[in-house]
Structure formats: structure tokens, C-alpha cells
Tab-separated table of C-alpha atoms in Angstrom:
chain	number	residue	atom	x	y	z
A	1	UNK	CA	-58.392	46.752	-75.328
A	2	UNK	CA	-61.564	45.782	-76.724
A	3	UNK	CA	-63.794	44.768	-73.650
A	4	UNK	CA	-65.811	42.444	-76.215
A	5	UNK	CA	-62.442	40.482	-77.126
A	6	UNK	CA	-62.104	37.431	-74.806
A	7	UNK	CA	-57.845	37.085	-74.130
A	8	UNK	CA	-56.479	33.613	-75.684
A	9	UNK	CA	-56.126	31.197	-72.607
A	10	UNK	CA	-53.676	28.875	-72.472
A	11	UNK	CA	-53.515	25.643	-71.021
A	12	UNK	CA	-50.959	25.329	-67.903
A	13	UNK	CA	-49.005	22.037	-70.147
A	14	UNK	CA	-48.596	24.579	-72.089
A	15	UNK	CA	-47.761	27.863	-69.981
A	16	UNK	CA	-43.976	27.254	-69.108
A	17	UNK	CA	-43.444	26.939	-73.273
A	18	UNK	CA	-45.279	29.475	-74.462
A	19	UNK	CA	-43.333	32.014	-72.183
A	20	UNK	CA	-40.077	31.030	-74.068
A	21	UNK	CA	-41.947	30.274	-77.901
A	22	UNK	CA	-44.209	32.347	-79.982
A	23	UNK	CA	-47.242	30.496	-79.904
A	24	UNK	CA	-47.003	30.161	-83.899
A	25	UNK	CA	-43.797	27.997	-83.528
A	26	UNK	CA	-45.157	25.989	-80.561
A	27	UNK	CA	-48.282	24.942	-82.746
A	28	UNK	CA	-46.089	24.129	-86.036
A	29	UNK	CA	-43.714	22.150	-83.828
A	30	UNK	CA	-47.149	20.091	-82.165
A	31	UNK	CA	-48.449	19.692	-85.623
A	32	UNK	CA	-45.506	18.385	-87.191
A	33	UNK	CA	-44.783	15.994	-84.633
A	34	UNK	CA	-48.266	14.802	-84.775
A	35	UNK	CA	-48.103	13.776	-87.910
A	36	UNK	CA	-45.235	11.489	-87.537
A	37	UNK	CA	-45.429	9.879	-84.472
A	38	UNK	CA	-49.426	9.254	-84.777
A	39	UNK	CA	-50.019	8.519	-81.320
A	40	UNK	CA	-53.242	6.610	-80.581
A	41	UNK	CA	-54.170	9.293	-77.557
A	42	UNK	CA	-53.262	12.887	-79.197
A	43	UNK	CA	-54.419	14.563	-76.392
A	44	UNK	CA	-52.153	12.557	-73.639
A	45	UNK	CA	-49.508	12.587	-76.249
A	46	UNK	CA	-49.030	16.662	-76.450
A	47	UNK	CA	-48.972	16.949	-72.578
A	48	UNK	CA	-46.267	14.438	-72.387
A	49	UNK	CA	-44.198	16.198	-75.260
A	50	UNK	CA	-44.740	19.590	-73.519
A	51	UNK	CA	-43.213	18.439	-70.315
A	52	UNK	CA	-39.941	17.539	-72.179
A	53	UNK	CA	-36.440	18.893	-71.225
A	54	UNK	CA	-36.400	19.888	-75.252
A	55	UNK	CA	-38.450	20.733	-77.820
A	56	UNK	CA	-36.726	22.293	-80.838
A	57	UNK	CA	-34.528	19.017	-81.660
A	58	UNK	CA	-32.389	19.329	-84.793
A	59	UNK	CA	-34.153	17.228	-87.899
A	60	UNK	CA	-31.262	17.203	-90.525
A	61	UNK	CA	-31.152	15.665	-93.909
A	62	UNK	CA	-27.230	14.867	-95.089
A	63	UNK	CA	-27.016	14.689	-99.063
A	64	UNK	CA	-24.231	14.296	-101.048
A	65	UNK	CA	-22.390	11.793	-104.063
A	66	UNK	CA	-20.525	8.993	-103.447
A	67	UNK	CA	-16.449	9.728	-101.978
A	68	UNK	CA	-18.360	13.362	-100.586
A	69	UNK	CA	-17.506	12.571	-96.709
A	70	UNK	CA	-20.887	12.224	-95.639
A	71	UNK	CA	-20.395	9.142	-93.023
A	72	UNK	CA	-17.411	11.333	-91.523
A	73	UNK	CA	-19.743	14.645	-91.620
A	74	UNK	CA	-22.482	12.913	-90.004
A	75	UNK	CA	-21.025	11.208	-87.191
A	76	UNK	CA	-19.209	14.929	-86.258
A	77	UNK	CA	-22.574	16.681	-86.279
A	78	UNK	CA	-24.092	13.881	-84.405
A	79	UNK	CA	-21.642	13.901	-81.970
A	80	UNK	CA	-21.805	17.601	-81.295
A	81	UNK	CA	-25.951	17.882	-81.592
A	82	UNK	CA	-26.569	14.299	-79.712
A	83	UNK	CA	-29.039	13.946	-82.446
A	84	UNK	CA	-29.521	9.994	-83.637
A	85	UNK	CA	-27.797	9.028	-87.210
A	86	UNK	CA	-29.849	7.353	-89.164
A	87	UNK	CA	-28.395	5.361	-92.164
A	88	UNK	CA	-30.939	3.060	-94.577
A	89	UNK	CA	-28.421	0.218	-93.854
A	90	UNK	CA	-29.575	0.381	-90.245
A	91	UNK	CA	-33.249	0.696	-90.880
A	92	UNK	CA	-33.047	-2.101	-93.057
A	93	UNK	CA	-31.516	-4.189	-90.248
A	94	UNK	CA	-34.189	-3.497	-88.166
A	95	UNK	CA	-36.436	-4.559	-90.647
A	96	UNK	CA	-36.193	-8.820	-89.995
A	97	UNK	CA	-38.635	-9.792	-92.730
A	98	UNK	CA	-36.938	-8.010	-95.108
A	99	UNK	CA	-35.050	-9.653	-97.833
A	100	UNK	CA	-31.807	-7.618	-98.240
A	101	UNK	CA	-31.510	-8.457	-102.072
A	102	UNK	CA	-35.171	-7.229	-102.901
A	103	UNK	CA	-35.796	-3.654	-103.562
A	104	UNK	CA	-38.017	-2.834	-101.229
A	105	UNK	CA	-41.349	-0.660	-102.437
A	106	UNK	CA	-41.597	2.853	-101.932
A	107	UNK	CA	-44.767	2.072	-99.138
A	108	UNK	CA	-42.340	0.021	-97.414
A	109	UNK	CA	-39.423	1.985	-97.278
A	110	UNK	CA	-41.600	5.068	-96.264
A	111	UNK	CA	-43.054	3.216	-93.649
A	112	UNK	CA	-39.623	1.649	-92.142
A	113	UNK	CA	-38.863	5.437	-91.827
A	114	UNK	CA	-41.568	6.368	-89.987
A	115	UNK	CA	-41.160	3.733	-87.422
A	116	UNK	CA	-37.554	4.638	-86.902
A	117	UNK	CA	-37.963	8.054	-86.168
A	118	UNK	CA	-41.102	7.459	-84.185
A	119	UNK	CA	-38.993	5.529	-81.624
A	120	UNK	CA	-38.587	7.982	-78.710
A	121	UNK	CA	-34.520	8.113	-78.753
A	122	UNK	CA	-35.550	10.484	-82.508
A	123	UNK	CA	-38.116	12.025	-81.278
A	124	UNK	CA	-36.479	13.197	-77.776
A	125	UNK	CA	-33.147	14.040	-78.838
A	126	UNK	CA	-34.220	14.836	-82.995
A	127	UNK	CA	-32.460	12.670	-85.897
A	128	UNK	CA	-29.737	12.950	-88.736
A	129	UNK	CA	-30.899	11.129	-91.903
A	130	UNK	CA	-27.868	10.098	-93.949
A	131	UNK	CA	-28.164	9.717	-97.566
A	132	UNK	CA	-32.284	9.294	-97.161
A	133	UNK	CA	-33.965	10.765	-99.547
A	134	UNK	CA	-31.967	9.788	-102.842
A	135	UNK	CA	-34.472	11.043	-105.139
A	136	UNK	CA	-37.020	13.639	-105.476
A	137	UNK	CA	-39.711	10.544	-105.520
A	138	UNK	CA	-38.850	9.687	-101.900
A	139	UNK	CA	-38.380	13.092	-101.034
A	140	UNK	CA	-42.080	13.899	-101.905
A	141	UNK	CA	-43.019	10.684	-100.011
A	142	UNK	CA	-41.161	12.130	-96.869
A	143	UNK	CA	-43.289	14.954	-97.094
A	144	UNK	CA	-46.434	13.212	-97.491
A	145	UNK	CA	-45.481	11.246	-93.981
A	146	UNK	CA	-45.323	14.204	-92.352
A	147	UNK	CA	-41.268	14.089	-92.524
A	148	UNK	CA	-40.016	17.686	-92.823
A	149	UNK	CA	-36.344	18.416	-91.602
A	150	UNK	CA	-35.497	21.687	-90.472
A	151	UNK	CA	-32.224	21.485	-92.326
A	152	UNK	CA	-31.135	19.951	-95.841
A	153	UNK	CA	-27.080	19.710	-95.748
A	154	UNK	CA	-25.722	18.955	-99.741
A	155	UNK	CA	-21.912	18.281	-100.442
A	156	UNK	CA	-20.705	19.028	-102.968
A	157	UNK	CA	-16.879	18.433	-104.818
A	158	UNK	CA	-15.217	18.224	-108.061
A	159	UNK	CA	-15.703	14.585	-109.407
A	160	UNK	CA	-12.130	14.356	-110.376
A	161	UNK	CA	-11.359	14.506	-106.164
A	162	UNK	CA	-14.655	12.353	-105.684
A	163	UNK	CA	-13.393	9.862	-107.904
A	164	UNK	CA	-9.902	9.906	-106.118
A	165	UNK	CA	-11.241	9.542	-103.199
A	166	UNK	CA	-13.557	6.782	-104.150
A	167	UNK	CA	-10.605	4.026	-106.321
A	168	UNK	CA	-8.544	4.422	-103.207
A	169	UNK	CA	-10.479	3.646	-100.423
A	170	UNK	CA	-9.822	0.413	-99.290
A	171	UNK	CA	-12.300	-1.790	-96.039
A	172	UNK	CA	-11.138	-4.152	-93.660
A	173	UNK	CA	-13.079	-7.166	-93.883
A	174	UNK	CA	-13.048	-7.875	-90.252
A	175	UNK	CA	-13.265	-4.859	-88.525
A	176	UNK	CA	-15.364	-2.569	-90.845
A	177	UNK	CA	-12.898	0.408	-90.740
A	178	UNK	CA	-11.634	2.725	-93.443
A	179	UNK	CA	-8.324	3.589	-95.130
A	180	UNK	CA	-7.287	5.385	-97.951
A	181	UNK	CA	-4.168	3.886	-100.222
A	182	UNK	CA	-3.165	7.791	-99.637
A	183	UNK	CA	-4.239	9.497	-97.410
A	184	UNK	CA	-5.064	6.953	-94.790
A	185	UNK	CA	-2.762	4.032	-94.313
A	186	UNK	CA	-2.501	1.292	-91.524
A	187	UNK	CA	0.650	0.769	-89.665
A	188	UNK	CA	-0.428	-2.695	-88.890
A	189	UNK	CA	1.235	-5.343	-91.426
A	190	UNK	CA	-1.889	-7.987	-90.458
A	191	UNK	CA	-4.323	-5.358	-91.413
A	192	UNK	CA	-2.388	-3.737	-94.357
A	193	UNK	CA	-2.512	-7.017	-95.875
A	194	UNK	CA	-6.155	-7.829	-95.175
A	195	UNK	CA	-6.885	-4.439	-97.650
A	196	UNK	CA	-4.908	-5.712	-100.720
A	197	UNK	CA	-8.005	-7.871	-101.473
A	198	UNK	CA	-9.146	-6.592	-105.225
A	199	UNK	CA	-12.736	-6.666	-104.390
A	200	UNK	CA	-12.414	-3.831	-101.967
A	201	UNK	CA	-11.675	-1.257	-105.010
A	202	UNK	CA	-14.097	0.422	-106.711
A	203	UNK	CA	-12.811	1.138	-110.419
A	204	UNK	CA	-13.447	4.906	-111.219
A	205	UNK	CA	-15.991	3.981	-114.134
A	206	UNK	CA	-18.028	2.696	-111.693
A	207	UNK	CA	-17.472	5.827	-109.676
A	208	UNK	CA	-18.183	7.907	-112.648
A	209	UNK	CA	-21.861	5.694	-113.056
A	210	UNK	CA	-22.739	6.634	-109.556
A	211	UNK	CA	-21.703	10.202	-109.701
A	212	UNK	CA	-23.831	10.722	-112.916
A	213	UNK	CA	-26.949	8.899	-111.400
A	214	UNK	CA	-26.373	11.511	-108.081
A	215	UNK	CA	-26.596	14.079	-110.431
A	216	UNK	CA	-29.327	13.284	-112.255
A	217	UNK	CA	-31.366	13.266	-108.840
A	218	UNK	CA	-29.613	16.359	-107.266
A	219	UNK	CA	-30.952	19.093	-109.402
A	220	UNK	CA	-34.472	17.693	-108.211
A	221	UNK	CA	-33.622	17.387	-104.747
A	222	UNK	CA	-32.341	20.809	-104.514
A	223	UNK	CA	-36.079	21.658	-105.626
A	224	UNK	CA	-37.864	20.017	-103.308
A	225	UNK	CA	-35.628	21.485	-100.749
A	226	UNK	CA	-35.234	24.662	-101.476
A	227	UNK	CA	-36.415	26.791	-98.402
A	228	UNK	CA	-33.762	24.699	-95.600
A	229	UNK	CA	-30.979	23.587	-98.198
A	230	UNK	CA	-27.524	24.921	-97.583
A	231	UNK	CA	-24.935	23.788	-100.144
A	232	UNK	CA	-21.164	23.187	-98.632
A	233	UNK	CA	-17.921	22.461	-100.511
A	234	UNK	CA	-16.773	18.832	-99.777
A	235	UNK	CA	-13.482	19.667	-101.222
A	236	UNK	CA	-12.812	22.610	-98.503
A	237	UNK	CA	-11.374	21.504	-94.979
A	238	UNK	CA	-14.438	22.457	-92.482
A	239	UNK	CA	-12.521	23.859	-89.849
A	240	UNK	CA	-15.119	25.594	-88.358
A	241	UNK	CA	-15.528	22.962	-85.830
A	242	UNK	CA	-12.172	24.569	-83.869
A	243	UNK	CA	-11.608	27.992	-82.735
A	244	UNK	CA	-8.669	28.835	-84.966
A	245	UNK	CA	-5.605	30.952	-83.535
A	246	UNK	CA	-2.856	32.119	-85.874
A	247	UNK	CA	0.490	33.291	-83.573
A	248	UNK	CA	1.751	36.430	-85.726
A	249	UNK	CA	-2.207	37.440	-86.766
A	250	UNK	CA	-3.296	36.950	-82.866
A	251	UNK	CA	-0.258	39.247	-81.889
A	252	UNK	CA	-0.870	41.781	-84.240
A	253	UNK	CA	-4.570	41.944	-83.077
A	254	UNK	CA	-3.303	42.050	-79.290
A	255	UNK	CA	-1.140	44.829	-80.722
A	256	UNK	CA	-3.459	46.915	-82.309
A	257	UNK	CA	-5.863	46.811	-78.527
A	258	UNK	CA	-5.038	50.219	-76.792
A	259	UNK	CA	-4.423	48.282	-73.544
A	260	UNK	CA	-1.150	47.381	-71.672
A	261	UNK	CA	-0.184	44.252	-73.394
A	262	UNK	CA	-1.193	45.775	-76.925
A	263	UNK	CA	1.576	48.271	-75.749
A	264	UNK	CA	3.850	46.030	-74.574
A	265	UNK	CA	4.451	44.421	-77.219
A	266	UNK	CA	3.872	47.050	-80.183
A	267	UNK	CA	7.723	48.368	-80.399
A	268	UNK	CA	8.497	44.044	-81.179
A	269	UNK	CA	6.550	43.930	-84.233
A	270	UNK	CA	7.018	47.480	-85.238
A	271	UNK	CA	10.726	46.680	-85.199
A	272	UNK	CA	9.964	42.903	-86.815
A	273	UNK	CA	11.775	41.944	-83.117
A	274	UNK	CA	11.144	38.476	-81.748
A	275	UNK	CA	8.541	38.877	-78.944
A	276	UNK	CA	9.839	37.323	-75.391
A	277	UNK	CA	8.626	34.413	-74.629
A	278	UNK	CA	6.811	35.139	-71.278
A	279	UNK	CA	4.839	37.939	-73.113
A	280	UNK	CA	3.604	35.536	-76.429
A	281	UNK	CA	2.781	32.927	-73.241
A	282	UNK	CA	0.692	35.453	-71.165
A	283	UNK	CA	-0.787	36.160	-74.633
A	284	UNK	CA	-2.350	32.677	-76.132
A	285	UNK	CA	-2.754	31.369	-72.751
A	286	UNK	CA	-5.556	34.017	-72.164
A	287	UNK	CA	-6.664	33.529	-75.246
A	288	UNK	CA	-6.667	29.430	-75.028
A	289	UNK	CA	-8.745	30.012	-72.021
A	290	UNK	CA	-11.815	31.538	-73.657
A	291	UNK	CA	-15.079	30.306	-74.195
A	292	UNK	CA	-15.110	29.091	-77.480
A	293	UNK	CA	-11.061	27.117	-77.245
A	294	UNK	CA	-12.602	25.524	-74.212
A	295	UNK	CA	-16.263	24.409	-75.669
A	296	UNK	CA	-15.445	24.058	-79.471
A	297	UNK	CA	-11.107	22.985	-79.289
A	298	UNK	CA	-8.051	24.735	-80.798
A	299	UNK	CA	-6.322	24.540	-84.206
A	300	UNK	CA	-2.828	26.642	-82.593
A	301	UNK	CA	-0.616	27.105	-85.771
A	302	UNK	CA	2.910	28.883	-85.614
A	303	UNK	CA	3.224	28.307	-81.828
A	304	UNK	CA	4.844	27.190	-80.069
A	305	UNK	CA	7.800	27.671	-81.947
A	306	UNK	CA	10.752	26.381	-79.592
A	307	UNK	CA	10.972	23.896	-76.862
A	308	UNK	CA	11.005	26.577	-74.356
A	309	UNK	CA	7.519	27.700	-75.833
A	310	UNK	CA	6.489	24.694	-75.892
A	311	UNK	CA	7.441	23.854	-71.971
A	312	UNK	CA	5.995	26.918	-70.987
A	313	UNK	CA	2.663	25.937	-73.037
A	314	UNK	CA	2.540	22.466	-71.226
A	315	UNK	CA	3.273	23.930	-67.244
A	316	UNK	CA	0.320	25.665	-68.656
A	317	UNK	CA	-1.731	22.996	-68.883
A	318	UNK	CA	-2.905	23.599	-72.312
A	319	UNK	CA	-1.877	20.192	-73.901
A	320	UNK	CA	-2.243	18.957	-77.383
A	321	UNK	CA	-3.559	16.013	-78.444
A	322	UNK	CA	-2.438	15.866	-82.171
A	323	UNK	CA	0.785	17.440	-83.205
A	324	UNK	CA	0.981	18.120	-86.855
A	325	UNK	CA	4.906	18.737	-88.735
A	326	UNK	CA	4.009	19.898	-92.575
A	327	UNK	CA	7.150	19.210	-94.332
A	328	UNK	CA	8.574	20.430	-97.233
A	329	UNK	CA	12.054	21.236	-99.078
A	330	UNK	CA	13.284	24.967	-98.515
A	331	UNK	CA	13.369	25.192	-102.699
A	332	UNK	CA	9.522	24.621	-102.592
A	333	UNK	CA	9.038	27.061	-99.825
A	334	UNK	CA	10.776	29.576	-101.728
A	335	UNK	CA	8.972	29.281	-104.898
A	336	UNK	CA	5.239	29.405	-102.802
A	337	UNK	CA	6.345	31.897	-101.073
A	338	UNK	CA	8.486	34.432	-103.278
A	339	UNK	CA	6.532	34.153	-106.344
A	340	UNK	CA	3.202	35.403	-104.186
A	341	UNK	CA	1.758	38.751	-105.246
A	342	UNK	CA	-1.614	40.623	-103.843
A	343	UNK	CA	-3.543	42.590	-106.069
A	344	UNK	CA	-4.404	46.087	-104.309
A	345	UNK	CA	-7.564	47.016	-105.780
A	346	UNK	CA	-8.814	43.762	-105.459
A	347	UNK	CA	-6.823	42.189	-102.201
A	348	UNK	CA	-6.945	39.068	-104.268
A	349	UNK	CA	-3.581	37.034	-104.357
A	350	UNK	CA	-2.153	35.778	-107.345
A	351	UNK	CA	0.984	33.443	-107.964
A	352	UNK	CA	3.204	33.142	-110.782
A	353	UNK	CA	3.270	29.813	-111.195
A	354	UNK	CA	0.330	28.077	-109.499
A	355	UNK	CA	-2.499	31.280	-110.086
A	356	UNK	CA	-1.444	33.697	-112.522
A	357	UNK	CA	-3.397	36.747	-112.937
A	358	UNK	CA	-6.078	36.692	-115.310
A	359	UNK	CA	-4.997	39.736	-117.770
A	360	UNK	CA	-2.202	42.358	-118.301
A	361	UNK	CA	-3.675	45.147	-116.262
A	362	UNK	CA	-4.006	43.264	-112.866
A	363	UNK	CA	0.008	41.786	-113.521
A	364	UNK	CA	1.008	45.601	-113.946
A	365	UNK	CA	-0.545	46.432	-110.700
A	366	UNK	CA	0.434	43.462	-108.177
A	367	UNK	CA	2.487	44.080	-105.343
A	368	UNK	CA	5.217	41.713	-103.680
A	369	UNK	CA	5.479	41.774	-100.130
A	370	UNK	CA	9.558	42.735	-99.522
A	371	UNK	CA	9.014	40.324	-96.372
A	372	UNK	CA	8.747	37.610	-98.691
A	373	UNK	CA	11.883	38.028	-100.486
A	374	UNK	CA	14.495	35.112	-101.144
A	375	UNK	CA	16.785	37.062	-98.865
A	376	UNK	CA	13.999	36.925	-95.855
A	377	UNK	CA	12.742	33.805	-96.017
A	378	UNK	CA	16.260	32.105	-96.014
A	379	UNK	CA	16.638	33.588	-92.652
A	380	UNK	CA	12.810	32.601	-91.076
A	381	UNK	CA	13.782	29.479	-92.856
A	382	UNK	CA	17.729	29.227	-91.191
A	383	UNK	CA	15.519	30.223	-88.069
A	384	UNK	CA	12.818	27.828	-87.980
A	385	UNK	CA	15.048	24.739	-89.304
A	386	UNK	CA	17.316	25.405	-85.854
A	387	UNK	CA	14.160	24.769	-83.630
A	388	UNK	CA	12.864	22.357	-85.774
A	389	UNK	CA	14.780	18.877	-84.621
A	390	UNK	CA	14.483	20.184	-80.541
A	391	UNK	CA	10.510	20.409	-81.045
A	392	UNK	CA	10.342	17.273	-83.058
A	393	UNK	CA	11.786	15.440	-80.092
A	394	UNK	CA	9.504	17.209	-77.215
A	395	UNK	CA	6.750	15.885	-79.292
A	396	UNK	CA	7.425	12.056	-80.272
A	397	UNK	CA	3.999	11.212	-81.162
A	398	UNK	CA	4.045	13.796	-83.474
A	399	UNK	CA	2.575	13.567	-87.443
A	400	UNK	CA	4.531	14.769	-89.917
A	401	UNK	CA	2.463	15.420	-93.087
A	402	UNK	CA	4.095	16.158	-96.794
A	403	UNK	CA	2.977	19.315	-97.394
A	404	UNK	CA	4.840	19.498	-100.752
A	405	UNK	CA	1.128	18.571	-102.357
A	406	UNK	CA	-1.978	20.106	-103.320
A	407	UNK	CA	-4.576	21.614	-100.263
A	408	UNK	CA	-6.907	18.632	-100.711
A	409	UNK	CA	-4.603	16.298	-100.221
A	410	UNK	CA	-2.805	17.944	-97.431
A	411	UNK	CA	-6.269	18.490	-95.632
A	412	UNK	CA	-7.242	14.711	-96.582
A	413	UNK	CA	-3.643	13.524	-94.577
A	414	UNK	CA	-4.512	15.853	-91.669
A	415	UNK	CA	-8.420	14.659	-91.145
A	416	UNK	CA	-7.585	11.130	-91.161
A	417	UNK	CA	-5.144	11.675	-88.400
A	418	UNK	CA	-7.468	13.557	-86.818
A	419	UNK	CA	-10.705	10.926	-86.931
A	420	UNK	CA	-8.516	8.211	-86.545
């Protein structure tokens, strides 16, 4: 080392941080905060931020047209990151002098911004702005505050499913809550009849306005965003939340492990046998019991699949708290299921009557699974239908969904069950 080179000292505030940070990302993170919070003592203002419990805070901006999910979206991540949800409905409630009906000026509405996420529940545990910016106008004044996000979430669906969405939600009056003519329907008579009111539809033309004014403004606020924007599909379930576990796929996984259960229960499944009970127990309670079922939840689909499965699953502890039944007619089942092909070159699956495949050469080539035969699925069906009523009554609170619908809509039925 150069002898001539004096070694960069740092202060002791900042000594515990900058063994954990780069000292590039501590500065940027200083710098940015800075500039929003404008504290009247800088100096005073950087040791006290330095001694925080946490400095990298998520700042997230939540985008998206009208029907996209973004109240239900935000909440979730909120809930999960502890970061404060910020709505322009709430900011303007804060704002007393402000007259409600009167567009407020871009100074103002930049400025009711930076107060709100100035106030030291934002800044100590970092913010979710929903729906703020709307156009690339207030984006740019965001930036010129000093108000970068580290994140830019944009939703994005198929208007036809926005503007379902949209004509059939319906708003209690009293209590502020949701519901969906479809997808989302009280039980209560009172309330049912409270959401018959005509003014609490919005006609689809009116949907289509707002969709086509969104975007108009997205294309631009895709721009400005560019570097932290992530694009999601608001017509996909996001079941990423929950650690998924599928009963036959886990098995065959366990199976394919050169270790003694993998062993145990390999001559089952090579001989399509039922596996005992006691072994698929010992199986998905282990796996139940991991890290990720225990921080993030469990979606557990195909198990348990009689009631002495499902005893066994509850002396286990591992209880439920939503129980889903998707129902459908065995003639429906058959034609999903039996019409199904799976390309080989490709592993792309095709049906005949839902996804046909796109040209003569790929139809010459497709392959149906024999396990998916007419002859089969009568008997998984004769099988499952003889558990069916014995589970249904272990779990009385149970949901039963019609599955005999498209994916949307089944998802739609199963995440307002889920919220609500």
C-alpha cells in the first residue's frame, strides 16, 4: 500500500453499518433519504438514522387499471413487509383544508406526499404507494422530490376480465366492504340487500373510459420506470405467497431420493399401488414441518384423501384453516381429462377441445397419457366419489367451489374465500 495514501476513516455512527453495507449503498441510501425528509439539522439527522434497527426499508410503487386487484395486492405485501400503505384517498384526508371536489395542483399534491412519507412510521418501517403516480407528469414530479422507490409493481389483465370484474363489484354502504355479484357473495340477507342499490354498479362503458385513459398513461409510466419495474399478470392466481405441495408429485420426488423412505415406498408407485397411510403421513408431515410451510403457509392439494388421512393429519397438529371442495360432473372430468395430449418435442399440452394444436405436424406427434383413459379415470373417479361424502362431513366448514368454469373464475371464487 501506498504509504502516501491516507486510509478512508469512518465515523463510529457509522462503523457498525458499514461492516454489513458497501459504503456506495450506505451513501445512496443517506442521500436519498435526505432529500425527502429535509431535516432542519442534517448532521443530527444521519446519526439518528444510522442508529436504526433498519435501514434498507422496502419503497414500492403499486400500478395497475381499474378491476386489476391492486387494494387486495397491496394490503398482502403490506402485511408481509410491515411497510405503510399509502392510498391518495388517505393523504387527502389528512389534508383538512382541502376541498375534496377541487383538483388539487400538482405543487400541492407533491407536497401532501412528501409530508406523508416524511412522517417517521414511512420512513422507519419504508412505504407502499398505491395507485400514486397516475401519470408520467407526477411521476417526474416524484422524482424531482427526491421520491425514488426501489420497486415499481404494474398489473396487468385482459380488459374483457377487468371489465368483469369491475360491472360486478358491488359496496356496502355502511360498512365499506367488497363483494362481487360472482365471485363474492354475502350470506347475510340485511347486507345482500343493502348491495342491490343501482348506484353501486359501474356500467362497463365507463369501465372501458377508465381502462383507455390507464393506458394512455401506462406506456409512459413504464418509461419513467424502467430500471425497478416488474410487470405481473393480474389475471394469474399469485400463489407464490404459499409453499405449494402436490400429494402424487411430492411422493414421486420422495421416491426418486436414494434414502429409506424413497425406497419404501418406490415398489407402490412403480406398481400404481395405493401407498399406506402411515407412510404418505410420515411423508407430508416432514415436509409440512419445514421452513418455508411454517413461515410462508401451505396450499396441500390431493391430501388428505380419506377421513382416516385426514384424522391422522389433525392428531398431527397440522390443521387447516380453509377447506376447499372443487366440484364438478364426472362427464366434464372426463372430457378435461381424456381429451389432454402433451406434445414431446415441445412438453407443451394441448386439448382437443379447449387448446387445439396449432398445425398438422404437432397433432401427428401428440401423445395421450394411457393413465388418462375413460377406462382409468372412471375408477380414480368410482374411488374418489366413495371418500368424497365421509371427508365432506369431517370438514363442515368446508367451501365447495364450481370448478366446472374457466381458471379465472375458479381462482376469483377461491381468493375471496380466502381474504374474506
Amino acid at each position: 500500500m501506498d504509504p502516501t495514501v491516507r486510509p478512508l476513516r469512518i465515523p463510529p455512527e457509522m462503523a457498525i453499518y458499514a461492516e454489513k453495507h458497501d459504503i456506495f449503498h450506505l451513501v445512496q441510501t443517506l442521500v436519498r433519504n435526505l432529500m425527502v425528509d429535509k431535516p432542519e439539522d442534517p448532521i443530527q439527522y444521519l446519526i439518528n438514522f444510522l442508529k436504526r434497527d433498519s435501514i434498507d426499508v422496502p419503497r414500492i410503487i403499486l400500478l395497475g387499471p381499474p378491476a386489476s386487484g391492486k387494494r387486495t395486492i397491496a394490503k398482502k405485501l403490506c402485511e408481509h413487509t410491515q411497510a405503510i400503505h399509502v392510498t391518495l384517498s388517505d393523504i387527502l384526508n389528512d389534508d383538512k383544508n382541502q376541498d375534496k371536489k377541487q383538483k388539487i395542483s400538482k405543487d400541492l399534491w407533491s407536497q401532501l406526499i412528501q409530508q406523508r412519507l416524511s412522517k417517521p412510521d414511512c420512513v422507519r418501517r419504508g412505504w407502499l404507494l398505491e395507485a400514486i403516480p397516475m401519470t408520467q407528469e407526477e411521476a417526474l414530479c416524484l422524482q424531482e422530490a427526491g421520491i425514488t422507490p426501489d420497486h415499481v409493481v404494474m398489473l396487468e389483465a385482459p380488459d374483457v376480465v377487468l371489465i368483469e370484474r369491475s360491472s360486478g363489484k358491488r359496496i356496502d354502504p355502511v360498512t365499506g366492504d367488497i363483494y362481487h355479484v360472482t365471485f363474492m357473495w354475502p350470506e347475510s340477507e340485511e347486507v345482500a340487500q343493502r348491495l342491490e342499490t343501482p348506484r353501486t354498479m359501474m356500467p362497463a362503458d365507463l369501465v372501458a373510459k377508465k381502462l383507455q385513459k390507464y393506458h394512455t398513461e401506462a406506456h409512459a409510466l413504464k418509461r419513467t420506470y424502467h430500471s425497478c419495474l416488474k410487470i405481473i399478470n393480474a389475471d394469474q392466481p399469485h400463489v407464490d405467497v404459499f409453499s405449494q405441495v402436490c400429494c402424487s408429485e411430492h411422493l414421486k420426488a420422495v421416491s426418486a431420493d436414494e434414502n429409506h423412505m424413497g425406497e419404501l415406498i418406490k415398489p407402490y408407485l412403480e406398481s400404481e399401488q395405493q401407498v399406506p397411510s402411515s407412510i404418505v403421513l410420515r411423508i407430508f408431515t416432514e415436509r409440512l414441518s419445514r421452513m418455508d410451510c411454517t413461515t410462508r403457509g401451505w396450499v396441500l392439494h390431493g391430501f388428505p384423501q380419506d377421513v382416516e388421512q385426514a384424522e391422522k393429519l389433525q392428531e398431527s397438529n397440522f390443521l387447516p384453516n380453509r377447506v376447499f371442495f372443487l366440484e364438478m360432473t364426472d362427464d366434464i372430468a372426463i372430457e378435461r381429462v381424456t381429451l389432454r395430449a402433451v406434445d414431446p418435442v415441445t412438453g407443451e399440452w394441448y386439448h382437443t377441445v379447449y387448446k387445439p394444436a396449432p398445425g398438422p405436424e404437432v397433432q401427428a406427434r401428440l401423445w395421450f397419457d394411457p393413465r388418462n383413459s375413460e377406462t382409468q379415470l372412471l375408477k380414480r373417479l368410482k374411488e374418489y366419489w366413495s371418500h368424497a361424502v365421509d371427508l365432506q362431513a369431517f370438514y363442515p366448514q368446508a367451501v365447495y367451489i364450481n370448478a366446472d368454469q374457466d381458471p379465472h373464475t375458479v381462482f376469483e371464487s377461491l381468493e375471496s374465500r380466502l381474504v374474506g
